[in-house]
PDB file of C-alpha atoms in Angstrom:
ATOM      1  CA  UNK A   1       0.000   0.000   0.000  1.00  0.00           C
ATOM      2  CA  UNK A   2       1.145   3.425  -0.767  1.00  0.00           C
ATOM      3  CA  UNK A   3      -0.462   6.566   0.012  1.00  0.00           C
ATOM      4  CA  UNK A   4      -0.159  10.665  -0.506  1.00  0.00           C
ATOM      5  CA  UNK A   5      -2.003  13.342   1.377  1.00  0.00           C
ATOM      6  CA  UNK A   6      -1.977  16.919  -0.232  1.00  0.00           C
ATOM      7  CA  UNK A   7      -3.593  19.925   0.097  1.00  0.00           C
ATOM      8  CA  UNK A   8      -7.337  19.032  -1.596  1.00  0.00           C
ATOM      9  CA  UNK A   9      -7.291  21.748  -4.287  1.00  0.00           C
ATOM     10  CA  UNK A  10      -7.314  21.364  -7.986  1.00  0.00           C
ATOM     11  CA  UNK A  11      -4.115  22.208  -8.959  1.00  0.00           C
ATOM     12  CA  UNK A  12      -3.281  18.957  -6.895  1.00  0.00           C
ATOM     13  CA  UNK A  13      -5.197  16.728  -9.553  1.00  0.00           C
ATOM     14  CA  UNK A  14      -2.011  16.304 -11.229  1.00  0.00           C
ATOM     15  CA  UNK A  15      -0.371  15.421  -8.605  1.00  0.00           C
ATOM     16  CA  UNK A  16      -2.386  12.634  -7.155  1.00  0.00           C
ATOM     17  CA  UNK A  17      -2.836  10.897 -11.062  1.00  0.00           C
ATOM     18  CA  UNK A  18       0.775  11.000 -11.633  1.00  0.00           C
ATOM     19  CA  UNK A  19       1.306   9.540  -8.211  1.00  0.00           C
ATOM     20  CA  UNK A  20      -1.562   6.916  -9.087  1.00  0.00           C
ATOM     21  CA  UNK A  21      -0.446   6.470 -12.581  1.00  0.00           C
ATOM     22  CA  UNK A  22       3.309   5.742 -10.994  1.00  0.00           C
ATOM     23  CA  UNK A  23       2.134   2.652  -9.043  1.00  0.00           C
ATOM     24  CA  UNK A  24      -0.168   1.142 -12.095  1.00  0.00           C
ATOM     25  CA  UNK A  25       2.366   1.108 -14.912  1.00  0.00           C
ATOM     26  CA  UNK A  26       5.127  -0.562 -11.769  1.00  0.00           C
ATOM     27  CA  UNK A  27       2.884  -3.709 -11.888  1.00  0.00           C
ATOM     28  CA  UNK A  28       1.350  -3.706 -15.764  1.00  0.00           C
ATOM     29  CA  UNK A  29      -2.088  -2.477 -15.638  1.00  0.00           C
ATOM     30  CA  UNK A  30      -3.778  -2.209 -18.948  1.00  0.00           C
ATOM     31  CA  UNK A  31      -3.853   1.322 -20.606  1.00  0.00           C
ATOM     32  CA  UNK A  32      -7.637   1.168 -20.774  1.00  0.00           C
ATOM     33  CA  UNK A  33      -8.218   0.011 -16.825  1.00  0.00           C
ATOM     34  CA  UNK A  34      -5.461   2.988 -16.413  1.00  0.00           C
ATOM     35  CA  UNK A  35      -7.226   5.522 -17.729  1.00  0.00           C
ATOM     36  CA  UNK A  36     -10.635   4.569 -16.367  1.00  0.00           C
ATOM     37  CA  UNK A  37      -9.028   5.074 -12.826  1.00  0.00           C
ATOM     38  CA  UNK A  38      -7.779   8.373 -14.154  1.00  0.00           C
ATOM     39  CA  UNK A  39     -10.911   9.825 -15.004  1.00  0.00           C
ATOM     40  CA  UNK A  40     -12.302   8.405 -11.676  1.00  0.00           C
ATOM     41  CA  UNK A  41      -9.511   9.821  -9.890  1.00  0.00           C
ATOM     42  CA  UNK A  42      -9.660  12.991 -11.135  1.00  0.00           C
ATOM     43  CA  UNK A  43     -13.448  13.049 -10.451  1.00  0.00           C
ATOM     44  CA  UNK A  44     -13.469  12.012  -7.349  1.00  0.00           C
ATOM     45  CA  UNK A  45     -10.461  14.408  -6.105  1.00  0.00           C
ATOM     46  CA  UNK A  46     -12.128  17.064  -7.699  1.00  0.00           C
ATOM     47  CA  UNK A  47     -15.454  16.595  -5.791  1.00  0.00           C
ATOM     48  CA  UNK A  48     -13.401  16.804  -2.710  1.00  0.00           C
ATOM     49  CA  UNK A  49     -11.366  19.829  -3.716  1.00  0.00           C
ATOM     50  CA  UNK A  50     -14.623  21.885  -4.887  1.00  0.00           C
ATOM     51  CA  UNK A  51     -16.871  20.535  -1.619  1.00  0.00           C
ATOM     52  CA  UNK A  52     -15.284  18.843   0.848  1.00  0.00           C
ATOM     53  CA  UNK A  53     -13.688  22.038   2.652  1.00  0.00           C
ATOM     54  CA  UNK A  54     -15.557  25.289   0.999  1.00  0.00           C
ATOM     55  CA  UNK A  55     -14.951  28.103   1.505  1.00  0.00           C
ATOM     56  CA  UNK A  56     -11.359  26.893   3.322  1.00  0.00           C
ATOM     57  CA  UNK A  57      -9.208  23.664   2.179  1.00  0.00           C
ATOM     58  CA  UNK A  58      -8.069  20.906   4.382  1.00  0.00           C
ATOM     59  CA  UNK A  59      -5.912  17.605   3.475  1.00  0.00           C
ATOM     60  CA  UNK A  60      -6.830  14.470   1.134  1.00  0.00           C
ATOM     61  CA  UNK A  61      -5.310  11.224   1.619  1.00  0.00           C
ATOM     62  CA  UNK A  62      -5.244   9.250  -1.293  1.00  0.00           C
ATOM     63  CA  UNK A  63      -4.430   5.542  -0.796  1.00  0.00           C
ATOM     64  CA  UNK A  64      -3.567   2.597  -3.258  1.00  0.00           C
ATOM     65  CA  UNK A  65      -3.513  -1.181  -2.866  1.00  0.00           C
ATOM     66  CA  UNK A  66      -2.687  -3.424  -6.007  1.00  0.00           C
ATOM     67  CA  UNK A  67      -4.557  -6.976  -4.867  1.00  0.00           C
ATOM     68  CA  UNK A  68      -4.176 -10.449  -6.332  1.00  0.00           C
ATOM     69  CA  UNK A  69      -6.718 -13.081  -7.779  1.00  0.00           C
ATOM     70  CA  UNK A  70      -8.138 -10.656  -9.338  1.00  0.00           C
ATOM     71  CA  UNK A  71      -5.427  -8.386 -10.245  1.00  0.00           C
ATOM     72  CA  UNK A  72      -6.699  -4.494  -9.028  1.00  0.00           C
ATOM     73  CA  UNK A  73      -6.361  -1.751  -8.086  1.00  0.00           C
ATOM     74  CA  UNK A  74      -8.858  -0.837  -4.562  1.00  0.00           C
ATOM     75  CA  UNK A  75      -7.621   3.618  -4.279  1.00  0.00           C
ATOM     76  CA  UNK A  76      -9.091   4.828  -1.123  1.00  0.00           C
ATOM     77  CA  UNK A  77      -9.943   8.973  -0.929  1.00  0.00           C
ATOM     78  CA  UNK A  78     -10.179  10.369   2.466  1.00  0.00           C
ATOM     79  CA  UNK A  79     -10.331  13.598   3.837  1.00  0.00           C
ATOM     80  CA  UNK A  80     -11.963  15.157   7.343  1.00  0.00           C
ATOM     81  CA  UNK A  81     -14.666  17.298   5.032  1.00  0.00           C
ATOM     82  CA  UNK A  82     -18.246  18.075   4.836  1.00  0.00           C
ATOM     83  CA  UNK A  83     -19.716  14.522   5.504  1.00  0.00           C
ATOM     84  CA  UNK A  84     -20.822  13.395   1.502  1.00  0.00           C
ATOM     85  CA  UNK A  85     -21.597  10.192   0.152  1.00  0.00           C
ATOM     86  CA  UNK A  86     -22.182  10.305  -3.650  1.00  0.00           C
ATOM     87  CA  UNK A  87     -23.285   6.982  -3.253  1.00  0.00           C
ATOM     88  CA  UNK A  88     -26.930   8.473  -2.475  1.00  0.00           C
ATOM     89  CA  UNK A  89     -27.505  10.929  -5.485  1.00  0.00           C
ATOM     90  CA  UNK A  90     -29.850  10.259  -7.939  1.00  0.00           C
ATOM     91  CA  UNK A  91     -28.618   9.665 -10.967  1.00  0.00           C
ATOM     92  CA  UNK A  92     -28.380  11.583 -13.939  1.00  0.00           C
ATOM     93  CA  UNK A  93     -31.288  11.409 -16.311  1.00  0.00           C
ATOM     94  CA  UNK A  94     -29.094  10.573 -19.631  1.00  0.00           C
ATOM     95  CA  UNK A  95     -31.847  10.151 -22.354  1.00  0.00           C
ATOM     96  CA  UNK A  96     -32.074  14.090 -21.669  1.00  0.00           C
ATOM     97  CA  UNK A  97     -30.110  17.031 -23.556  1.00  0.00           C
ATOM     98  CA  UNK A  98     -27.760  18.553 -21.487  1.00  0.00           C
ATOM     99  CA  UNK A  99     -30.028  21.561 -21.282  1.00  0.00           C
ATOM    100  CA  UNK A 100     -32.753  19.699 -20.137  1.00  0.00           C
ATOM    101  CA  UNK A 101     -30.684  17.823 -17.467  1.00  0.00           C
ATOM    102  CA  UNK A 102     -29.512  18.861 -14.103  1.00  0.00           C
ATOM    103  CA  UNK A 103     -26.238  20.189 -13.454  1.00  0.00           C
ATOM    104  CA  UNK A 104     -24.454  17.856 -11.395  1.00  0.00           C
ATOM    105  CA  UNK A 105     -24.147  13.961 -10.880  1.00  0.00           C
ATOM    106  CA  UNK A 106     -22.855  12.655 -14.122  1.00  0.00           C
ATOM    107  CA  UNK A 107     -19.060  12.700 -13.190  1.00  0.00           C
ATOM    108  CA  UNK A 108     -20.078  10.287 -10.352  1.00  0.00           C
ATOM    109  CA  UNK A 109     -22.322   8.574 -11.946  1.00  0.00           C
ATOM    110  CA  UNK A 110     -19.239   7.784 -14.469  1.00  0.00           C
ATOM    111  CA  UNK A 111     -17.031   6.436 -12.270  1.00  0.00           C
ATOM    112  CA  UNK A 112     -20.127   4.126 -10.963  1.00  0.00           C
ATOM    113  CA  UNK A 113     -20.057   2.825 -15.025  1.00  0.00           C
ATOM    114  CA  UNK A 114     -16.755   2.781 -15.201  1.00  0.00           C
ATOM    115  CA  UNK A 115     -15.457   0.922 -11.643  1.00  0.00           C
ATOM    116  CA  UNK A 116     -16.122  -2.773 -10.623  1.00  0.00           C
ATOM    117  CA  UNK A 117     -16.559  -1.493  -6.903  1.00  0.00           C
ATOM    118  CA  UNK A 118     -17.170   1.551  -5.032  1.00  0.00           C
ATOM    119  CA  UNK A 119     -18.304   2.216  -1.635  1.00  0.00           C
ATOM    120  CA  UNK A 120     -18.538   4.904   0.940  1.00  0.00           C
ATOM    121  CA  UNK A 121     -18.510   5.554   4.913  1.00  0.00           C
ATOM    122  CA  UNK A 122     -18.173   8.149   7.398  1.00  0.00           C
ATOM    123  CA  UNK A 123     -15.869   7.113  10.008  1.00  0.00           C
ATOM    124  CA  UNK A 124     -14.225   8.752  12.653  1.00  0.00           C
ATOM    125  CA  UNK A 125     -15.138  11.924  11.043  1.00  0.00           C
ATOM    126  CA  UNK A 126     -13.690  11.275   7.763  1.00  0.00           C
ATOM    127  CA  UNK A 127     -15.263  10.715   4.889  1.00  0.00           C
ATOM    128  CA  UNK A 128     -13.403   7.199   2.944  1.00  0.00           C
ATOM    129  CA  UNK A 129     -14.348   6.727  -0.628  1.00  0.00           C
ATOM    130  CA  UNK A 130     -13.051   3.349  -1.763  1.00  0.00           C
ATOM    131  CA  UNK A 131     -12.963   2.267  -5.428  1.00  0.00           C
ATOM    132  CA  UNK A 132     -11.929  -1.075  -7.081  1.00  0.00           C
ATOM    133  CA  UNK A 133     -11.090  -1.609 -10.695  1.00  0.00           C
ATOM    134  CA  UNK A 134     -10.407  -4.873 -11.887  1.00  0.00           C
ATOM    135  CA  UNK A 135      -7.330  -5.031 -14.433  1.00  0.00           C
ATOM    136  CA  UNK A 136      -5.868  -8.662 -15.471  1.00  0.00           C
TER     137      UNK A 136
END
């Protein structure tokens, strides 16, 4: 397991994908799992830098764990925010135009598509996204 905790603003985005993108292409993940965790990664980090603290900022721990049988990748986001679980949202009506739909919910509702596990709690005053994404 490795992990990195920055400052949860956007301008750490890059930071935290090159940092997960390091530990991927160290044990062969497939270019196409790779950058489906990207765009997760960068959606999820996002949420936290545009919600989890506003108006202030506060520290994100990002945390990854490359598992056997099946080979994956489970990247843990936590940070001491405003208590959120995307989990709950409704999701996006896509048979809408983008004017007719809601702002909000598809980047989530994405990395739901996109991810072979994800799941949320509130612990210890800490909000811990988890997401898995199968790669062999």
């Amino acid at each position: 397991m490795k992990e990195i905790t920055v400052v949860a603003t956007v301008e750490n985005i890059e930071t935290v994908t090159d940092f997960i993108n390091e530990q991927l292409e160290a044990v062969d993940c497939s270019m196409k799992a790779q950058m489906q965790i990207d765009i997760a990664v960068d959606e999820i980090f996002s949420n936290i830098a545009h919600y989890a603290y506003t108006p202030e900022t506060g520290n994100a721990t990002v945390r990854i764990e490359i598992e056997d049988n099946p080979r994956a990748a489970v990247i843990t986001f936590i940070d001491s925010g405003v208590p959120y679980d995307p989990l709950t949202q409704a999701e996006p009506d896509i048979t809408l135009s983008a004017d007719e739909r809601q702002i909000g919910g598809l980047g989530i509702f994405m990395v739901k598509k996109t991810m072979d596990k994800i799941t949320y709690e509130y612990k210890n005053e800490m909000n811990i996204l988890k997401i898995r994404k199968n790669f062999s």
